[in-house]
PDB file of C-alpha atoms in Angstrom:
ATOM      1  CA  GLN A 105     -37.360 -15.707 -50.371  1.00 39.00           C
ATOM      2  CA  THR A 106     -34.295 -13.516 -51.083  1.00 39.00           C
ATOM      3  CA  CYS A 107     -32.427 -11.324 -48.679  1.00 40.00           C
ATOM      4  CA  ALA A 108     -30.324  -8.301 -49.340  1.00 41.00           C
ATOM      5  CA  LEU A 109     -28.466  -8.231 -46.342  1.00 45.00           C
ATOM      6  CA  PRO A 110     -24.654  -9.061 -46.576  1.00 51.00           C
ATOM      7  CA  ILE A 111     -25.079 -12.019 -44.044  1.00 48.00           C
ATOM      8  CA  CYS A 112     -27.645 -13.953 -46.132  1.00 49.00           C
ATOM      9  CA  GLY A 113     -25.591 -14.904 -49.115  1.00 49.00           C
ATOM     10  CA  ARG A 114     -22.566 -17.196 -49.292  1.00 50.00           C
ATOM     11  CA  ASP A 115     -19.922 -14.653 -50.813  1.00 48.00           C
ATOM     12  CA  PRO A 116     -21.989 -11.257 -50.807  1.00 43.00           C
ATOM     13  CA  VAL A 117     -18.622  -9.395 -50.822  1.00 46.00           C
ATOM     14  CA  ASN A 118     -15.288  -9.793 -51.815  1.00 51.00           C
ATOM     15  CA  LEU A 119     -13.405 -10.320 -48.524  1.00 57.00           C
ATOM     16  CA  PRO A 120      -9.687  -9.966 -48.502  1.00 65.00           C
ATOM     17  CA  PHE A 121      -8.847 -13.624 -47.065  1.00 69.00           C
ATOM     18  CA  PRO A 122      -6.496 -16.164 -48.319  1.00 75.00           C
ATOM     19  CA  THR A 123      -7.899 -19.151 -50.206  1.00 79.00           C
ATOM     20  CA  ASN A 124      -5.854 -21.574 -48.575  1.00 85.00           C
ATOM     21  CA  PRO A 125      -7.597 -22.442 -45.276  1.00 87.00           C
ATOM     22  CA  TRP A 126      -4.446 -23.232 -43.707  1.00 91.00           C
ATOM     23  CA  LEU A 127      -3.751 -19.555 -43.903  1.00 92.00           C
ATOM     24  CA  ARG A 128      -6.983 -18.440 -42.502  1.00 91.00           C
ATOM     25  CA  VAL A 129      -6.503 -20.862 -39.634  1.00 94.00           C
ATOM     26  CA  GLY A 130      -3.029 -19.292 -39.008  1.00 95.00           C
ATOM     27  CA  GLY A 131      -4.330 -15.872 -39.138  1.00 94.00           C
ATOM     28  CA  MET A 132      -7.416 -16.599 -36.738  1.00 95.00           C
ATOM     29  CA  VAL A 133      -4.782 -17.928 -34.353  1.00 96.00           C
ATOM     30  CA  LEU A 134      -2.805 -15.078 -34.687  1.00 97.00           C
ATOM     31  CA  VAL A 135      -5.707 -12.717 -34.236  1.00 96.00           C
ATOM     32  CA  MET A 136      -6.836 -14.432 -31.063  1.00 96.00           C
ATOM     33  CA  GLY A 137      -3.285 -14.628 -29.845  1.00 96.00           C
ATOM     34  CA  LEU A 138      -3.096 -10.633 -30.252  1.00 97.00           C
ATOM     35  CA  LEU A 139      -6.521 -10.672 -28.586  1.00 97.00           C
ATOM     36  CA  LEU A 140      -5.130 -12.559 -25.411  1.00 96.00           C
ATOM     37  CA  VAL A 141      -1.988 -10.617 -25.237  1.00 95.00           C
ATOM     38  CA  GLY A 142      -4.093  -7.384 -25.343  1.00 97.00           C
ATOM     39  CA  VAL A 143      -6.543  -8.415 -22.632  1.00 96.00           C
ATOM     40  CA  ARG A 144      -3.462  -9.448 -20.279  1.00 96.00           C
ATOM     41  CA  PHE A 145      -1.787  -6.161 -21.016  1.00 96.00           C
ATOM     42  CA  TYR A 146      -4.931  -4.354 -19.810  1.00 97.00           C
ATOM     43  CA  GLN A 147      -5.317  -6.718 -16.707  1.00 95.00           C
ATOM     44  CA  ARG A 148      -1.747  -5.825 -15.805  1.00 95.00           C
ATOM     45  CA  LYS A 149      -2.247  -2.271 -16.074  1.00 96.00           C
ATOM     46  CA  ALA A 150      -5.856  -1.838 -15.104  1.00 96.00           C
ATOM     47  CA  LYS A 151      -6.045  -4.511 -12.738  1.00 94.00           C
ATOM     48  CA  PRO A 152      -9.968  -5.231 -13.100  1.00 93.00           C
ATOM     49  CA  ASP A 153     -11.655  -8.012 -11.252  1.00 89.00           C
ATOM     50  CA  PRO A 154     -10.472 -11.441 -13.067  1.00 90.00           C
ATOM     51  CA  GLU A 155     -14.113 -12.042 -13.961  1.00 84.00           C
ATOM     52  CA  VAL A 156     -14.070  -8.693 -15.633  1.00 88.00           C
ATOM     53  CA  ALA A 157     -11.162  -9.897 -17.814  1.00 92.00           C
ATOM     54  CA  ARG A 158     -12.255 -13.033 -18.604  1.00 89.00           C
ATOM     55  CA  LYS A 159     -15.654 -11.973 -19.907  1.00 87.00           C
ATOM     56  CA  LEU A 160     -13.635  -9.353 -21.798  1.00 93.00           C
ATOM     57  CA  PHE A 161     -11.905 -12.102 -23.409  1.00 94.00           C
ATOM     58  CA  HIS A 162     -15.069 -14.072 -24.093  1.00 90.00           C
ATOM     59  CA  LEU A 163     -16.790 -11.058 -25.509  1.00 92.00           C
ATOM     60  CA  CYS A 164     -14.050 -10.176 -27.770  1.00 95.00           C
ATOM     61  CA  SER A 165     -13.227 -14.022 -29.034  1.00 95.00           C
ATOM     62  CA  GLY A 166     -16.838 -14.527 -29.682  1.00 94.00           C
ATOM     63  CA  LEU A 167     -17.290 -11.319 -31.726  1.00 93.00           C
ATOM     64  CA  ILE A 168     -14.008 -12.442 -33.638  1.00 95.00           C
ATOM     65  CA  ALA A 169     -15.827 -15.973 -33.891  1.00 96.00           C
ATOM     66  CA  LEU A 170     -18.994 -14.160 -35.570  1.00 95.00           C
ATOM     67  CA  SER A 171     -16.799 -14.101 -38.546  1.00 94.00           C
ATOM     68  CA  LEU A 172     -16.285 -17.556 -38.979  1.00 95.00           C
ATOM     69  CA  PRO A 173     -18.887 -18.264 -41.729  1.00 93.00           C
ATOM     70  CA  TRP A 174     -17.313 -15.565 -43.934  1.00 90.00           C
ATOM     71  CA  VAL A 175     -13.808 -16.805 -43.269  1.00 91.00           C
ATOM     72  CA  PHE A 176     -14.137 -20.563 -43.426  1.00 91.00           C
ATOM     73  CA  HIS A 177     -16.405 -22.659 -45.437  1.00 88.00           C
ATOM     74  CA  GLU A 178     -15.153 -25.958 -44.238  1.00 91.00           C
ATOM     75  CA  LEU A 179     -16.033 -27.508 -41.083  1.00 95.00           C
ATOM     76  CA  TRP A 180     -12.898 -29.105 -40.627  1.00 95.00           C
ATOM     77  CA  SER A 181     -11.186 -25.777 -40.429  1.00 95.00           C
ATOM     78  CA  VAL A 182     -13.139 -24.753 -37.543  1.00 96.00           C
ATOM     79  CA  LEU A 183     -12.780 -28.182 -35.847  1.00 97.00           C
ATOM     80  CA  LEU A 184      -8.911 -27.782 -36.476  1.00 97.00           C
ATOM     81  CA  LEU A 185      -9.163 -24.113 -35.091  1.00 96.00           C
ATOM     82  CA  GLY A 186     -10.863 -25.399 -32.081  1.00 96.00           C
ATOM     83  CA  ALA A 187      -8.389 -28.088 -31.546  1.00 97.00           C
ATOM     84  CA  VAL A 188      -5.587 -25.607 -31.725  1.00 97.00           C
ATOM     85  CA  PHE A 189      -7.204 -23.705 -28.998  1.00 96.00           C
ATOM     86  CA  ALA A 190      -8.058 -26.396 -26.908  1.00 96.00           C
ATOM     87  CA  MET A 191      -4.454 -27.512 -26.765  1.00 96.00           C
ATOM     88  CA  ALA A 192      -3.355 -23.817 -25.807  1.00 95.00           C
ATOM     89  CA  PHE A 193      -5.948 -24.036 -23.174  1.00 93.00           C
ATOM     90  CA  VAL A 194      -4.515 -27.112 -21.816  1.00 94.00           C
ATOM     91  CA  GLY A 195      -1.322 -25.510 -21.957  1.00 94.00           C
ATOM     92  CA  PHE A 196      -2.247 -22.560 -19.856  1.00 92.00           C
ATOM     93  CA  ARG A 197      -3.951 -24.928 -17.393  1.00 90.00           C
ATOM     94  CA  ALA A 198      -0.894 -27.393 -16.915  1.00 92.00           C
ATOM     95  CA  ILE A 199       2.192 -25.242 -17.458  1.00 93.00           C
ATOM     96  CA  PRO A 200       2.527 -22.961 -14.421  1.00 90.00           C
ATOM     97  CA  ALA A 201       4.738 -20.126 -16.382  1.00 91.00           C
ATOM     98  CA  LEU A 202       1.844 -19.948 -18.729  1.00 91.00           C
ATOM     99  CA  ARG A 203      -0.855 -20.110 -16.042  1.00 89.00           C
ATOM    100  CA  THR A 204       0.506 -17.146 -14.200  1.00 89.00           C
ATOM    101  CA  GLY A 205       1.218 -15.041 -17.354  1.00 90.00           C
ATOM    102  CA  ALA A 206      -1.154 -15.053 -20.363  1.00 89.00           C
ATOM    103  CA  GLY A 207      -3.244 -17.758 -18.738  1.00 89.00           C
ATOM    104  CA  GLN A 208      -4.461 -15.314 -15.914  1.00 92.00           C
ATOM    105  CA  VAL A 209      -7.013 -13.759 -18.566  1.00 92.00           C
ATOM    106  CA  LEU A 210      -8.722 -17.340 -18.338  1.00 88.00           C
ATOM    107  CA  TYR A 211      -7.637 -18.775 -15.172  1.00 87.00           C
ATOM    108  CA  GLY A 212      -7.431 -15.916 -12.606  1.00 87.00           C
ATOM    109  CA  VAL A 213     -11.006 -16.385 -11.208  1.00 82.00           C
ATOM    110  CA  GLU A 214     -11.036 -18.204  -8.060  1.00 77.00           C
ATOM    111  CA  ARG A 215     -13.551 -20.637  -9.219  1.00 76.00           C
ATOM    112  CA  GLU A 216     -12.944 -23.662 -11.374  1.00 78.00           C
ATOM    113  CA  SER A 217     -14.410 -23.357 -14.642  1.00 79.00           C
ATOM    114  CA  PHE A 218     -14.318 -25.268 -17.960  1.00 86.00           C
ATOM    115  CA  GLY A 219     -16.080 -22.651 -19.662  1.00 84.00           C
ATOM    116  CA  GLU A 220     -13.427 -22.003 -22.332  1.00 89.00           C
ATOM    117  CA  PHE A 221     -13.690 -25.584 -23.561  1.00 93.00           C
ATOM    118  CA  PHE A 222     -17.473 -25.674 -23.592  1.00 93.00           C
ATOM    119  CA  PHE A 223     -17.294 -22.310 -25.720  1.00 93.00           C
ATOM    120  CA  LEU A 224     -15.049 -24.132 -28.331  1.00 95.00           C
ATOM    121  CA  VAL A 225     -17.427 -27.143 -28.503  1.00 96.00           C
ATOM    122  CA  SER A 226     -20.521 -24.549 -28.759  1.00 96.00           C
ATOM    123  CA  VAL A 227     -18.734 -22.608 -31.339  1.00 96.00           C
ATOM    124  CA  ALA A 228     -17.892 -25.720 -33.487  1.00 97.00           C
ATOM    125  CA  LEU A 229     -21.336 -27.240 -32.807  1.00 97.00           C
ATOM    126  CA  VAL A 230     -23.328 -23.642 -33.959  1.00 97.00           C
ATOM    127  CA  PHE A 231     -21.277 -23.614 -37.133  1.00 97.00           C
ATOM    128  CA  ALA A 232     -22.061 -27.231 -38.049  1.00 96.00           C
ATOM    129  CA  LEU A 233     -25.796 -27.195 -37.321  1.00 96.00           C
ATOM    130  CA  ALA A 234     -26.255 -23.628 -38.912  1.00 95.00           C
ATOM    131  CA  LYS A 235     -24.386 -24.917 -42.265  1.00 90.00           C
ATOM    132  CA  GLU A 236     -24.331 -21.919 -44.362  1.00 88.00           C
ATOM    133  CA  ASP A 237     -27.427 -20.089 -42.634  1.00 94.00           C
ATOM    134  CA  ARG A 238     -25.710 -17.109 -41.363  1.00 94.00           C
ATOM    135  CA  VAL A 239     -28.226 -15.377 -39.580  1.00 94.00           C
ATOM    136  CA  LEU A 240     -28.963 -18.566 -37.588  1.00 95.00           C
ATOM    137  CA  TYR A 241     -25.076 -18.550 -36.721  1.00 96.00           C
ATOM    138  CA  VAL A 242     -25.211 -15.003 -35.883  1.00 95.00           C
ATOM    139  CA  ILE A 243     -28.126 -15.260 -33.803  1.00 95.00           C
ATOM    140  CA  SER A 244     -26.962 -18.323 -31.852  1.00 95.00           C
ATOM    141  CA  MET A 245     -23.693 -16.900 -31.362  1.00 95.00           C
ATOM    142  CA  LEU A 246     -24.784 -13.487 -30.226  1.00 94.00           C
ATOM    143  CA  ILE A 247     -26.918 -15.535 -27.553  1.00 94.00           C
ATOM    144  CA  LEU A 248     -23.745 -17.300 -26.402  1.00 92.00           C
ATOM    145  CA  ILE A 249     -21.457 -14.210 -26.444  1.00 92.00           C
ATOM    146  CA  MET A 250     -23.628 -11.340 -25.279  1.00 92.00           C
ATOM    147  CA  SER A 251     -26.212 -12.852 -22.963  1.00 93.00           C
ATOM    148  CA  ASP A 252     -23.412 -14.959 -21.085  1.00 86.00           C
ATOM    149  CA  SER A 253     -21.298 -11.960 -20.759  1.00 86.00           C
ATOM    150  CA  ALA A 254     -24.384  -9.812 -19.625  1.00 91.00           C
ATOM    151  CA  ALA A 255     -25.244 -12.345 -17.118  1.00 91.00           C
ATOM    152  CA  ALA A 256     -21.829 -12.724 -15.536  1.00 85.00           C
ATOM    153  CA  LEU A 257     -21.301  -8.990 -15.264  1.00 86.00           C
ATOM    154  CA  ILE A 258     -24.581  -7.762 -14.043  1.00 93.00           C
ATOM    155  CA  GLY A 259     -24.676 -10.648 -11.532  1.00 91.00           C
ATOM    156  CA  LEU A 260     -21.264  -9.660 -10.334  1.00 85.00           C
ATOM    157  CA  ARG A 261     -21.935  -6.027  -9.996  1.00 89.00           C
ATOM    158  CA  TYR A 262     -25.882  -5.795  -9.250  1.00 94.00           C
ATOM    159  CA  GLY A 263     -26.272  -9.308  -7.870  1.00 91.00           C
ATOM    160  CA  LYS A 264     -28.453  -9.505  -4.661  1.00 94.00           C
ATOM    161  CA  VAL A 265     -30.942 -12.167  -4.756  1.00 94.00           C
ATOM    162  CA  PHE A 266     -29.045 -15.559  -5.250  1.00 92.00           C
ATOM    163  CA  TYR A 267     -30.170 -19.040  -6.058  1.00 90.00           C
ATOM    164  CA  TRP A 268     -28.422 -22.235  -6.429  1.00 92.00           C
ATOM    165  CA  SER A 269     -28.127 -24.114  -9.681  1.00 86.00           C
ATOM    166  CA  THR A 270     -26.074 -27.296 -10.703  1.00 84.00           C
ATOM    167  CA  THR A 271     -23.144 -24.793 -11.800  1.00 76.00           C
ATOM    168  CA  GLY A 272     -23.121 -22.990  -8.436  1.00 80.00           C
ATOM    169  CA  GLU A 273     -24.330 -19.818  -7.030  1.00 87.00           C
ATOM    170  CA  LYS A 274     -26.242 -17.529  -9.735  1.00 90.00           C
ATOM    171  CA  SER A 275     -28.037 -14.039  -9.417  1.00 94.00           C
ATOM    172  CA  ALA A 276     -31.677 -13.251 -10.160  1.00 94.00           C
ATOM    173  CA  GLU A 277     -30.294 -10.172 -11.760  1.00 95.00           C
ATOM    174  CA  GLY A 278     -27.774 -11.922 -13.792  1.00 94.00           C
ATOM    175  CA  SER A 279     -30.114 -14.160 -15.141  1.00 94.00           C
ATOM    176  CA  LEU A 280     -32.658 -11.308 -15.885  1.00 96.00           C
ATOM    177  CA  ALA A 281     -29.888  -9.745 -17.651  1.00 96.00           C
ATOM    178  CA  PHE A 282     -29.296 -13.308 -19.766  1.00 95.00           C
ATOM    179  CA  PHE A 283     -33.073 -13.237 -20.773  1.00 96.00           C
ATOM    180  CA  ILE A 284     -33.210  -9.338 -21.822  1.00 97.00           C
ATOM    181  CA  THR A 285     -30.180  -9.768 -23.847  1.00 96.00           C
ATOM    182  CA  ALA A 286     -31.082 -12.894 -25.458  1.00 96.00           C
ATOM    183  CA  PHE A 287     -34.457 -11.662 -26.454  1.00 96.00           C
ATOM    184  CA  PHE A 288     -33.012  -8.472 -28.154  1.00 95.00           C
ATOM    185  CA  CYS A 289     -30.188 -10.810 -29.894  1.00 93.00           C
ATOM    186  CA  VAL A 290     -33.147 -12.870 -31.412  1.00 92.00           C
ATOM    187  CA  HIS A 291     -35.485  -9.818 -32.181  1.00 90.00           C
ATOM    188  CA  ILE A 292     -33.164  -7.187 -33.440  1.00 80.00           C
TER     189      ILE A 292
END
């Protein structure tokens, strides 16, 4: 079975990425750093609900993570990238000046969350399990990115019917948004 879509082949287009994986890791760290600064700037100017800023970062960083199979061919590069971001997240949690600055993008919410660490593990796991199957990687990541964000934002704005889960209070509206978004991520 062959596929004409660019996501199916290993190198369907000649992307302008450096051949040195260390430079690619550095480039990805730079892009994510710029994203964090951009979301923090938006957060300071527009003063959205902290959950909105957190989900905006989640959504944008996830969309950037969609590029990983095209940027990296080695699992170790993705694991190194995850380790760098995990250390940054620990720094944002542990160093008060960082937590009250750029760390507010992730830690401005009132609830205790380790979602950013679970996200890193999920990205690395999906990358490893998908191997070179870009379609499988993209579908899995879209569910992680889009459905989680939709559930949180719809639940926050429109949630009226609540239930308890092991991770706290959830809304039926948010759960329905997750299901619908996941359905379309798989079927489109």
